[in-house]
């Protein structure tokens, strides 16, 4: 959903970034026709083709330096994210325009949702020239880029960030050739759902604001707090049991392989040191001082999604109530359930009806902190790295890193040229 906050924008110098590999080369094929139309409508145009992954950052920086006041992305969600990051970082008023030619193209869906017919190149160019500008909030994510947790990165997102099964699916889709187009998601979805381990995750929502549902109104604040406390206790009991099991497993392994024993002990010591390092960083996220904190919850989750926008995974309405400039993330937390229920949940996501399902929590917040359970540090490095696959983060469909991580809303940070129904 988009709340009306529009102004009109005149493009004086148009910059264009094209991903020639997007949607199996569709953007490259369409470029000569698009370029011809652009030349008819804009006096000054600069354009670049991206040559490799992350090249969108470099090419959009060049366009900003050349003085473009609108940058048009001809591609899918991944390149939109790269260009949006450079526009935000430049702190200049530069409009983002999109011709969505991606496998998923989820970011652009709400922008063009009110259009009934399939858009033609001429339609997109007319929209860009008309320049109806919509101000958007963006999310700012900070996370580890490696499983070794030696490097961190900060990156903005315009649409959705998620952790859990979806992030693992994204990593698999992006490693695949995407030959199957939209079916790539479905195929990786099936493979991942069958093997996913639903690890316990700690999450804290800052400045939480629940949606005014009948259920939420009836529950007093105290009652809710009690519920959470009970839940945390239950989860702690589960984790204690799991820890015991893991310890037993480790012991067995140690007995079997005396050689490995020494190495493992050293590793655990190393892990403890790393844990200290990581949790120290975790305690200095700088969120606690800034916002009201809701109690940290520990749950085995299938998914935690934060949305400025609505869609992910090639058309799934994971955050159906999101408003792009209300200053909040919509936060959707789906619990760990059976394989059958997980598939049902994914089907419901196509219409957004999953938010009414039992166990799904749907709320809003200005910030989110997601952390690893302590038990992960008791695992050997090999096992821990394997387990970290379930703690991946995806932004705009790009598999970018791992927990622990923090996410904050940056209000009204980006201007996008959108479609507007003509009166
Ligand atoms: N020339 C290139 N060669 C290889 N990868 C590229 C190239 N240009 C861009 N990329 C990378 O391709 C990835 C996917 O791009 P993009 O998201 O735009 O297309 P898509 O995957 O078809 O669409 P969607 O994300 O909507 O499914 C991005 O990570 C981007 O950095």
CSV table of C-alpha atoms and ligand atoms in Angstrom, one decimal:
chain,number,residue,atom,x,y,z
A,1,UNK,CA,0.0,0.0,0.0
A,2,UNK,CA,1.2,3.5,-0.8
A,3,UNK,CA,0.0,6.5,1.2
A,4,UNK,CA,-0.3,9.7,-0.9
A,5,UNK,CA,2.8,11.8,-0.6
A,6,UNK,CA,3.6,12.6,-4.2
A,7,UNK,CA,5.2,15.4,-6.1
A,8,UNK,CA,6.2,15.8,-9.7
A,9,UNK,CA,9.8,15.4,-10.9
A,10,UNK,CA,11.5,16.6,-14.1
A,11,UNK,CA,14.3,14.5,-15.4
A,12,UNK,CA,17.1,16.7,-16.7
A,13,UNK,CA,19.8,14.0,-17.1
A,14,UNK,CA,18.7,10.4,-17.2
A,15,UNK,CA,21.1,7.7,-16.1
A,16,UNK,CA,20.3,4.1,-17.0
A,17,UNK,CA,21.7,0.8,-15.6
A,18,UNK,CA,20.9,-2.4,-17.5
A,19,UNK,CA,21.6,-5.9,-16.2
A,20,UNK,CA,22.1,-7.9,-19.4
A,21,UNK,CA,21.8,-11.2,-17.6
A,22,UNK,CA,18.5,-10.4,-15.9
A,23,UNK,CA,15.6,-12.7,-16.6
A,24,UNK,CA,17.7,-14.9,-18.9
A,25,UNK,CA,19.0,-12.0,-21.0
A,26,UNK,CA,15.6,-10.3,-21.6
A,27,UNK,CA,16.9,-6.8,-20.6
A,28,UNK,CA,19.7,-7.1,-23.1
A,29,UNK,CA,17.3,-8.1,-25.9
A,30,UNK,CA,14.9,-5.2,-25.1
A,31,UNK,CA,17.6,-2.5,-24.7
A,32,UNK,CA,17.8,-1.3,-28.4
A,33,UNK,CA,14.0,-0.7,-28.4
A,34,UNK,CA,14.0,0.9,-25.0
A,35,UNK,CA,17.0,3.1,-25.9
A,36,UNK,CA,15.3,4.3,-29.1
A,37,UNK,CA,12.2,5.4,-27.1
A,38,UNK,CA,14.3,7.0,-24.4
A,39,UNK,CA,16.2,9.1,-27.0
A,40,UNK,CA,12.8,10.4,-28.3
A,41,UNK,CA,11.8,11.6,-24.8
A,42,UNK,CA,14.9,12.7,-22.9
A,43,UNK,CA,17.6,15.1,-24.1
A,44,UNK,CA,20.5,13.9,-22.0
A,45,UNK,CA,21.0,10.2,-21.4
A,46,UNK,CA,24.0,8.2,-19.9
A,47,UNK,CA,23.9,4.4,-19.7
A,48,UNK,CA,25.9,1.4,-18.5
A,49,UNK,CA,25.5,-2.3,-18.7
A,50,UNK,CA,26.5,-4.2,-15.5
A,51,UNK,CA,29.4,-6.6,-16.1
A,52,UNK,CA,29.3,-8.7,-13.0
A,53,UNK,CA,27.7,-9.2,-9.6
A,54,UNK,CA,27.7,-6.0,-7.4
A,55,UNK,CA,28.7,-3.9,-10.5
A,56,UNK,CA,25.4,-2.0,-10.0
A,57,UNK,CA,27.1,-0.1,-7.1
A,58,UNK,CA,30.0,1.0,-9.3
A,59,UNK,CA,27.9,1.9,-12.3
A,60,UNK,CA,25.3,3.9,-10.4
A,61,UNK,CA,28.1,5.8,-8.5
A,62,UNK,CA,29.5,6.8,-12.0
A,63,UNK,CA,26.0,8.0,-13.0
A,64,UNK,CA,25.7,10.1,-9.8
A,65,UNK,CA,29.1,11.6,-10.4
A,66,UNK,CA,28.1,12.5,-14.0
A,67,UNK,CA,25.2,14.5,-12.5
A,68,UNK,CA,22.1,12.3,-13.4
A,69,UNK,CA,19.0,13.4,-11.4
A,70,UNK,CA,17.0,10.2,-12.3
A,71,UNK,CA,18.5,6.7,-12.5
A,72,UNK,CA,16.5,4.1,-14.4
A,73,UNK,CA,17.1,0.5,-13.5
A,74,UNK,CA,16.3,-2.1,-16.2
A,75,UNK,CA,16.5,-5.3,-14.3
A,76,UNK,CA,15.2,-7.2,-11.3
A,77,UNK,CA,15.3,-6.7,-7.6
A,78,UNK,CA,19.0,-7.4,-7.1
A,79,UNK,CA,20.1,-4.5,-9.3
A,80,UNK,CA,17.4,-2.2,-7.9
A,81,UNK,CA,18.9,-2.8,-4.5
A,82,UNK,CA,22.4,-1.9,-5.6
A,83,UNK,CA,21.4,1.3,-7.3
A,84,UNK,CA,19.1,2.4,-4.5
A,85,UNK,CA,22.0,1.9,-2.0
A,86,UNK,CA,24.2,4.3,-4.0
A,87,UNK,CA,21.4,6.9,-4.3
A,88,UNK,CA,20.7,6.8,-0.6
A,89,UNK,CA,24.4,7.0,0.3
A,90,UNK,CA,24.9,10.0,-2.0
A,91,UNK,CA,22.4,12.0,0.0
A,92,UNK,CA,21.4,13.8,-3.2
A,93,UNK,CA,17.8,14.1,-4.3
A,94,UNK,CA,17.9,11.6,-7.2
A,95,UNK,CA,14.8,9.8,-8.3
A,96,UNK,CA,14.8,6.0,-8.9
A,97,UNK,CA,12.9,4.7,-11.9
A,98,UNK,CA,12.3,1.0,-12.7
A,99,UNK,CA,11.5,-1.0,-15.8
A,100,UNK,CA,11.1,-4.4,-14.1
A,101,UNK,CA,12.6,-7.2,-16.1
A,102,UNK,CA,13.5,-9.7,-13.5
A,103,UNK,CA,12.7,-13.3,-12.6
A,104,UNK,CA,10.8,-12.1,-9.5
A,105,UNK,CA,10.6,-8.3,-9.8
A,106,UNK,CA,8.9,-8.1,-6.3
A,107,UNK,CA,10.0,-4.5,-5.5
A,108,UNK,CA,8.3,-3.1,-8.5
A,109,UNK,CA,5.0,-5.0,-8.1
A,110,UNK,CA,3.3,-2.5,-5.8
A,111,UNK,CA,4.6,0.4,-7.9
A,112,UNK,CA,2.7,-0.8,-10.9
A,113,UNK,CA,-0.1,-2.8,-9.1
A,114,UNK,CA,-2.9,-0.6,-10.2
A,115,UNK,CA,-2.2,-1.1,-13.9
A,116,UNK,CA,-4.6,-3.5,-15.4
A,117,UNK,CA,-3.0,-4.3,-18.8
A,118,UNK,CA,0.6,-5.5,-19.4
A,119,UNK,CA,2.9,-2.6,-19.7
A,120,UNK,CA,4.7,-1.8,-23.0
A,121,UNK,CA,8.0,0.1,-23.2
A,122,UNK,CA,6.2,3.3,-24.3
A,123,UNK,CA,4.0,3.1,-21.1
A,124,UNK,CA,7.0,2.9,-18.8
A,125,UNK,CA,8.8,5.8,-20.6
A,126,UNK,CA,5.6,7.9,-20.3
A,127,UNK,CA,5.5,7.2,-16.6
A,128,UNK,CA,9.1,8.2,-16.1
A,129,UNK,CA,8.6,11.4,-18.1
A,130,UNK,CA,5.5,12.3,-16.2
A,131,UNK,CA,7.5,12.0,-13.0
A,132,UNK,CA,5.0,11.2,-10.2
A,133,UNK,CA,7.4,10.9,-7.3
A,134,UNK,CA,6.7,8.8,-4.2
A,135,UNK,CA,8.7,9.0,-1.1
A,136,UNK,CA,9.7,5.7,0.4
A,137,UNK,CA,11.1,4.5,3.7
A,138,UNK,CA,14.0,2.1,3.5
A,139,UNK,CA,15.5,-0.5,5.8
A,140,UNK,CA,19.1,-0.4,7.0
A,141,UNK,CA,20.6,-3.9,7.7
A,142,UNK,CA,23.9,-4.6,9.5
A,143,UNK,CA,25.1,-8.2,9.4
A,144,UNK,CA,28.1,-10.5,9.1
A,145,UNK,CA,29.1,-11.4,5.5
A,146,UNK,CA,31.0,-14.6,6.3
A,147,UNK,CA,30.4,-17.6,8.4
A,148,UNK,CA,33.7,-16.9,10.1
A,149,UNK,CA,32.1,-13.7,11.3
A,150,UNK,CA,35.2,-11.6,10.5
A,151,UNK,CA,33.6,-9.0,8.3
A,152,UNK,CA,30.4,-7.0,8.6
A,153,UNK,CA,28.5,-5.0,6.1
A,154,UNK,CA,25.7,-2.3,6.2
A,155,UNK,CA,23.2,-2.3,3.4
A,156,UNK,CA,19.9,-0.6,2.7
A,157,UNK,CA,16.8,-2.4,1.3
A,158,UNK,CA,13.8,-1.0,-0.4
A,159,UNK,CA,11.4,-3.9,-0.2
A,160,UNK,CA,11.8,-7.0,2.1
A,161,UNK,CA,14.6,-8.5,4.3
A,162,UNK,CA,14.1,-12.0,5.7
A,163,UNK,CA,15.8,-14.6,7.7
A,164,UNK,CA,15.0,-18.3,7.8
A,165,UNK,CA,13.9,-20.7,5.1
A,166,UNK,CA,13.4,-18.0,2.5
A,167,UNK,CA,17.0,-16.8,2.8
A,168,UNK,CA,18.2,-20.3,2.3
A,169,UNK,CA,15.9,-20.6,-0.8
A,170,UNK,CA,17.4,-17.4,-2.2
A,171,UNK,CA,20.9,-18.6,-1.7
A,172,UNK,CA,20.0,-21.8,-3.7
A,173,UNK,CA,18.1,-19.9,-6.4
A,174,UNK,CA,21.0,-17.5,-6.9
A,175,UNK,CA,23.4,-20.4,-7.2
A,176,UNK,CA,21.2,-22.0,-9.8
A,177,UNK,CA,21.1,-20.9,-13.4
A,178,UNK,CA,17.5,-19.6,-13.0
A,179,UNK,CA,16.8,-21.5,-16.2
A,180,UNK,CA,13.4,-22.3,-14.9
A,181,UNK,CA,12.5,-18.6,-14.5
A,182,UNK,CA,9.8,-18.2,-11.8
A,183,UNK,CA,9.8,-22.0,-11.3
A,184,UNK,CA,13.3,-21.7,-10.0
A,185,UNK,CA,11.8,-20.4,-6.8
A,186,UNK,CA,9.2,-23.2,-6.6
A,187,UNK,CA,11.9,-25.8,-7.2
A,188,UNK,CA,14.3,-24.5,-4.6
A,189,UNK,CA,11.4,-23.9,-2.2
A,190,UNK,CA,10.5,-27.7,-2.4
A,191,UNK,CA,14.1,-28.8,-1.9
A,192,UNK,CA,14.8,-26.5,1.0
A,193,UNK,CA,11.5,-27.0,2.8
A,194,UNK,CA,12.1,-30.8,3.0
A,195,UNK,CA,15.6,-30.4,4.5
A,196,UNK,CA,15.2,-27.2,6.6
A,197,UNK,CA,16.1,-27.6,10.3
A,198,UNK,CA,14.1,-24.7,11.9
A,199,UNK,CA,16.8,-23.5,14.3
A,200,UNK,CA,16.0,-21.5,17.5
A,201,UNK,CA,16.4,-17.7,16.9
A,202,UNK,CA,16.3,-14.8,19.3
A,203,UNK,CA,14.5,-11.7,18.2
A,204,UNK,CA,13.8,-8.3,19.7
A,205,UNK,CA,11.4,-5.8,18.1
A,206,UNK,CA,11.9,-2.1,18.9
A,207,UNK,CA,9.1,0.4,19.1
A,208,UNK,CA,6.7,-2.4,18.5
A,209,UNK,CA,3.2,-1.3,17.4
A,210,UNK,CA,0.6,-4.1,17.0
A,211,UNK,CA,-2.2,-3.9,14.5
A,212,UNK,CA,-5.5,-3.0,16.1
A,213,UNK,CA,-7.1,-6.5,15.8
A,214,UNK,CA,-9.9,-7.6,18.1
A,215,UNK,CA,-7.5,-10.2,19.6
A,216,UNK,CA,-4.9,-7.6,20.4
A,217,UNK,CA,-7.4,-5.2,22.0
A,218,UNK,CA,-8.7,-8.0,24.3
A,219,UNK,CA,-5.3,-9.0,25.5
A,220,UNK,CA,-4.2,-6.7,28.2
A,221,UNK,CA,-0.5,-5.7,28.3
A,222,UNK,CA,0.2,-7.7,31.4
A,223,UNK,CA,-1.5,-10.8,30.0
A,224,UNK,CA,0.7,-10.6,26.9
A,225,UNK,CA,3.8,-10.2,29.0
A,226,UNK,CA,2.9,-13.3,31.0
A,227,UNK,CA,2.3,-15.2,27.7
A,228,UNK,CA,5.7,-14.3,26.4
A,229,UNK,CA,7.4,-15.2,29.7
A,230,UNK,CA,5.8,-18.6,29.6
A,231,UNK,CA,6.9,-19.1,26.0
A,232,UNK,CA,10.5,-18.1,26.8
A,233,UNK,CA,10.6,-20.6,29.7
A,234,UNK,CA,9.2,-23.3,27.4
A,235,UNK,CA,11.8,-22.5,24.8
A,236,UNK,CA,14.6,-22.5,27.3
A,237,UNK,CA,13.5,-25.9,28.5
A,238,UNK,CA,13.6,-27.1,24.9
A,239,UNK,CA,17.0,-25.7,24.3
A,240,UNK,CA,18.4,-27.2,27.5
A,241,UNK,CA,17.2,-30.6,26.3
A,242,UNK,CA,18.8,-29.9,22.9
A,243,UNK,CA,22.0,-28.8,24.5
A,244,UNK,CA,22.1,-32.0,26.5
A,245,UNK,CA,21.5,-34.1,23.4
A,246,UNK,CA,24.2,-32.1,21.5
A,247,UNK,CA,26.6,-32.6,24.4
A,248,UNK,CA,26.0,-36.3,24.4
A,249,UNK,CA,26.5,-36.5,20.6
A,250,UNK,CA,29.8,-34.6,21.0
A,251,UNK,CA,30.9,-37.0,23.7
A,252,UNK,CA,30.2,-40.0,21.5
A,253,UNK,CA,32.2,-38.4,18.7
A,254,UNK,CA,35.0,-37.6,21.1
A,255,UNK,CA,35.2,-41.2,22.3
A,256,UNK,CA,35.3,-42.5,18.8
A,257,UNK,CA,38.1,-40.2,17.5
A,258,UNK,CA,40.8,-39.5,20.0
A,259,UNK,CA,42.8,-37.5,17.5
A,260,UNK,CA,39.8,-35.1,16.8
A,261,UNK,CA,39.3,-34.7,20.6
A,262,UNK,CA,42.2,-32.3,21.0
A,263,UNK,CA,41.3,-30.3,18.0
A,264,UNK,CA,37.6,-30.0,19.1
A,265,UNK,CA,38.5,-28.8,22.6
A,266,UNK,CA,40.7,-26.1,21.1
A,267,UNK,CA,37.9,-25.2,18.7
A,268,UNK,CA,35.3,-24.9,21.5
A,269,UNK,CA,37.8,-22.6,23.3
A,270,UNK,CA,38.1,-20.5,20.2
A,271,UNK,CA,34.4,-20.5,19.8
A,272,UNK,CA,33.9,-19.2,23.3
A,273,UNK,CA,36.3,-16.4,22.5
A,274,UNK,CA,34.4,-15.6,19.3
A,275,UNK,CA,31.2,-15.7,21.2
A,276,UNK,CA,32.5,-13.1,23.6
A,277,UNK,CA,33.5,-11.0,20.6
A,278,UNK,CA,30.2,-11.4,18.9
A,279,UNK,CA,28.0,-10.8,21.9
A,280,UNK,CA,30.1,-7.8,22.8
A,281,UNK,CA,29.2,-6.3,19.4
A,282,UNK,CA,25.7,-7.5,20.0
A,283,UNK,CA,25.4,-5.5,23.2
A,284,UNK,CA,26.5,-2.4,21.4
A,285,UNK,CA,24.0,-2.4,18.6
A,286,UNK,CA,22.9,1.1,19.8
A,287,UNK,CA,19.2,0.2,19.5
A,288,UNK,CA,18.4,-0.2,23.2
A,289,UNK,CA,19.0,3.5,23.9
A,290,UNK,CA,17.0,4.7,20.9
A,291,UNK,CA,13.8,2.7,21.0
A,292,UNK,CA,11.3,1.1,23.4
A,293,UNK,CA,12.2,-2.6,23.7
A,294,UNK,CA,9.7,-5.5,23.6
A,295,UNK,CA,10.8,-8.6,25.4
A,296,UNK,CA,13.3,-10.7,23.5
A,297,UNK,CA,11.7,-13.9,22.2
A,298,UNK,CA,13.3,-17.2,21.4
A,299,UNK,CA,11.6,-19.4,18.9
A,300,UNK,CA,12.1,-22.0,16.4
A,301,UNK,CA,11.1,-20.1,13.3
A,302,UNK,CA,10.5,-20.9,9.7
A,303,UNK,CA,10.7,-17.2,8.7
A,304,UNK,CA,11.2,-13.7,10.0
A,305,UNK,CA,10.4,-11.1,7.4
A,306,UNK,CA,10.7,-7.3,7.7
A,307,UNK,CA,8.8,-5.4,5.0
A,308,UNK,CA,8.8,-1.8,3.7
A,309,UNK,CA,7.1,-3.3,0.7
A,310,UNK,CA,4.7,-6.3,0.3
A,311,UNK,CA,6.0,-9.0,-2.0
A,312,UNK,CA,8.9,-11.5,-2.0
A,313,UNK,CA,9.8,-14.8,-3.5
A,314,UNK,CA,8.3,-14.0,-6.9
A,315,UNK,CA,4.8,-12.8,-5.9
A,316,UNK,CA,4.3,-14.0,-2.3
A,317,UNK,CA,2.5,-11.3,-0.2
A,318,UNK,CA,4.5,-11.8,3.0
A,319,UNK,CA,3.7,-8.3,4.4
A,320,UNK,CA,0.2,-7.6,3.0
A,321,UNK,CA,-0.5,-4.7,5.3
A,322,UNK,CA,2.7,-2.8,4.7
A,323,UNK,CA,2.7,1.0,4.0
A,324,UNK,CA,5.9,2.2,2.3
A,325,UNK,CA,6.2,5.4,4.2
A,326,UNK,CA,4.7,4.9,7.7
A,327,UNK,CA,8.1,4.7,9.5
A,328,UNK,CA,7.6,1.1,10.4
A,329,UNK,CA,8.6,-2.4,9.2
A,330,UNK,CA,5.8,-4.9,9.0
A,331,UNK,CA,7.2,-7.9,10.8
A,332,UNK,CA,5.9,-11.4,9.9
A,333,UNK,CA,7.2,-14.3,12.1
A,334,UNK,CA,6.1,-17.7,11.0
A,335,UNK,CA,6.7,-20.6,13.4
A,336,UNK,CA,8.4,-23.9,12.8
A,337,UNK,CA,5.7,-26.3,11.8
A,338,UNK,CA,5.4,-29.6,10.0
A,339,UNK,CA,6.4,-30.0,6.3
A,340,UNK,CA,2.7,-30.0,5.3
A,341,UNK,CA,1.9,-26.9,7.3
A,342,UNK,CA,5.0,-25.1,5.9
A,343,UNK,CA,3.8,-25.8,2.4
A,344,UNK,CA,0.3,-24.6,3.4
A,345,UNK,CA,1.7,-21.4,4.8
A,346,UNK,CA,3.6,-20.7,1.6
A,347,UNK,CA,0.4,-21.2,-0.4
A,348,UNK,CA,-1.4,-18.8,1.9
A,349,UNK,CA,1.3,-16.3,1.4
A,350,UNK,CA,0.3,-15.9,-2.3
A,351,UNK,CA,-2.8,-14.1,-1.1
A,352,UNK,CA,-1.5,-12.7,2.2
A,353,UNK,CA,-3.9,-14.8,4.3
A,354,UNK,CA,-1.1,-16.5,6.2
A,355,UNK,CA,-1.1,-13.6,8.7
A,356,UNK,CA,-4.4,-15.0,10.1
A,357,UNK,CA,-2.9,-18.5,10.6
A,358,UNK,CA,-2.3,-20.0,14.0
A,359,UNK,CA,1.1,-19.3,15.3
A,360,UNK,CA,2.0,-16.6,12.8
A,361,UNK,CA,2.8,-13.2,14.4
A,362,UNK,CA,2.2,-10.1,12.4
A,363,UNK,CA,3.2,-6.8,14.0
A,364,UNK,CA,5.1,-3.5,13.2
A,365,UNK,CA,8.4,-2.2,14.6
A,366,UNK,CA,11.0,0.5,13.9
A,367,UNK,CA,13.9,-1.8,14.5
A,368,UNK,CA,14.6,-5.5,14.8
A,369,UNK,CA,17.6,-7.4,16.4
A,370,UNK,CA,18.1,-11.0,15.4
A,371,UNK,CA,20.6,-13.2,17.3
A,372,UNK,CA,22.0,-16.7,17.4
A,373,UNK,CA,21.2,-19.0,20.3
A,374,UNK,CA,24.1,-19.6,22.8
A,375,UNK,CA,24.1,-23.3,21.9
A,376,UNK,CA,25.7,-22.6,18.5
A,377,UNK,CA,29.0,-21.8,20.2
A,378,UNK,CA,29.1,-25.3,21.7
A,379,UNK,CA,29.3,-26.9,18.2
A,380,UNK,CA,32.5,-27.7,16.4
A,381,UNK,CA,33.4,-25.3,13.7
A,382,UNK,CA,32.3,-27.7,11.0
A,383,UNK,CA,28.9,-28.2,12.5
A,384,UNK,CA,28.5,-24.5,13.4
A,385,UNK,CA,29.2,-23.5,9.8
A,386,UNK,CA,26.6,-26.0,8.6
A,387,UNK,CA,24.1,-24.7,11.1
A,388,UNK,CA,24.7,-21.1,10.0
A,389,UNK,CA,23.1,-22.0,6.7
A,390,UNK,CA,19.8,-21.7,8.6
A,391,UNK,CA,20.7,-18.2,9.8
A,392,UNK,CA,21.2,-16.6,6.4
A,393,UNK,CA,19.8,-13.1,5.6
A,394,UNK,CA,18.4,-12.2,2.2
A,395,UNK,CA,17.7,-8.6,1.1
A,396,UNK,CA,15.6,-8.1,-2.0
A,397,UNK,CA,16.2,-11.7,-3.0
A,398,UNK,CA,20.0,-11.5,-2.6
A,399,UNK,CA,21.7,-13.8,-0.2
A,400,UNK,CA,23.9,-11.3,1.6
A,401,UNK,CA,25.1,-12.6,5.0
A,402,UNK,CA,24.4,-14.1,8.4
A,403,UNK,CA,23.1,-13.4,11.9
A,404,UNK,CA,23.5,-11.8,14.3
A,405,UNK,CA,22.1,-8.7,12.6
A,406,UNK,CA,20.2,-5.6,13.2
A,407,UNK,CA,17.6,-3.8,11.0
A,408,UNK,CA,16.3,-0.3,11.3
A,409,UNK,CA,13.8,1.8,9.3
A,410,UNK,CA,15.2,5.0,7.8
A,411,UNK,CA,12.1,7.1,7.2
A,412,UNK,CA,11.5,8.8,3.8
A,413,UNK,CA,15.0,8.1,2.4
A,414,UNK,CA,14.3,7.4,-1.2
A,415,UNK,CA,12.2,8.8,-4.0
A,416,UNK,CA,10.7,6.5,-6.6
A,417,UNK,CA,8.9,7.4,-9.8
A,418,UNK,CA,5.6,5.5,-9.6
A,419,UNK,CA,2.6,4.9,-11.8
A,420,UNK,CA,-0.4,7.0,-11.0
A,421,UNK,CA,-3.9,6.5,-12.4
A,422,UNK,CA,-4.7,9.3,-14.8
A,423,UNK,CA,-7.8,11.3,-13.9
B,1,LIG,N1,26.6,-8.8,-16.0
B,1,LIG,C1,26.3,-9.5,-14.9
B,1,LIG,N2,26.7,-10.8,-14.8
B,1,LIG,C2,26.4,-11.5,-13.7
B,1,LIG,N3,25.7,-11.1,-12.7
B,1,LIG,C3,25.2,-9.8,-12.8
B,1,LIG,C4,25.5,-9.0,-13.9
B,1,LIG,N4,24.9,-7.8,-13.7
B,1,LIG,C5,24.3,-7.9,-12.5
B,1,LIG,N5,24.5,-9.1,-11.9
B,1,LIG,C6,23.9,-9.6,-10.6
B,1,LIG,O1,22.8,-10.4,-10.9
B,1,LIG,C7,22.0,-10.5,-9.7
B,1,LIG,C8,20.6,-10.6,-10.1
B,1,LIG,O2,20.2,-9.5,-10.8
B,1,LIG,P1,18.6,-9.0,-10.8
B,1,LIG,O3,18.0,-9.2,-9.5
B,1,LIG,O4,18.6,-7.6,-11.3
B,1,LIG,O5,18.0,-10.0,-11.8
B,1,LIG,P2,17.0,-11.2,-11.6
B,1,LIG,O6,17.7,-12.2,-10.7
B,1,LIG,O7,16.7,-11.7,-13.0
B,1,LIG,O8,15.7,-10.6,-11.0
B,1,LIG,P3,14.9,-10.8,-9.6
B,1,LIG,O9,15.9,-10.5,-8.5
B,1,LIG,O10,13.8,-9.9,-9.6
B,1,LIG,O11,14.5,-12.2,-9.5
B,1,LIG,C9,22.4,-9.3,-8.9
B,1,LIG,O12,23.1,-9.8,-7.7
B,1,LIG,C10,23.4,-8.5,-9.7
B,1,LIG,O13,24.4,-8.0,-9.0
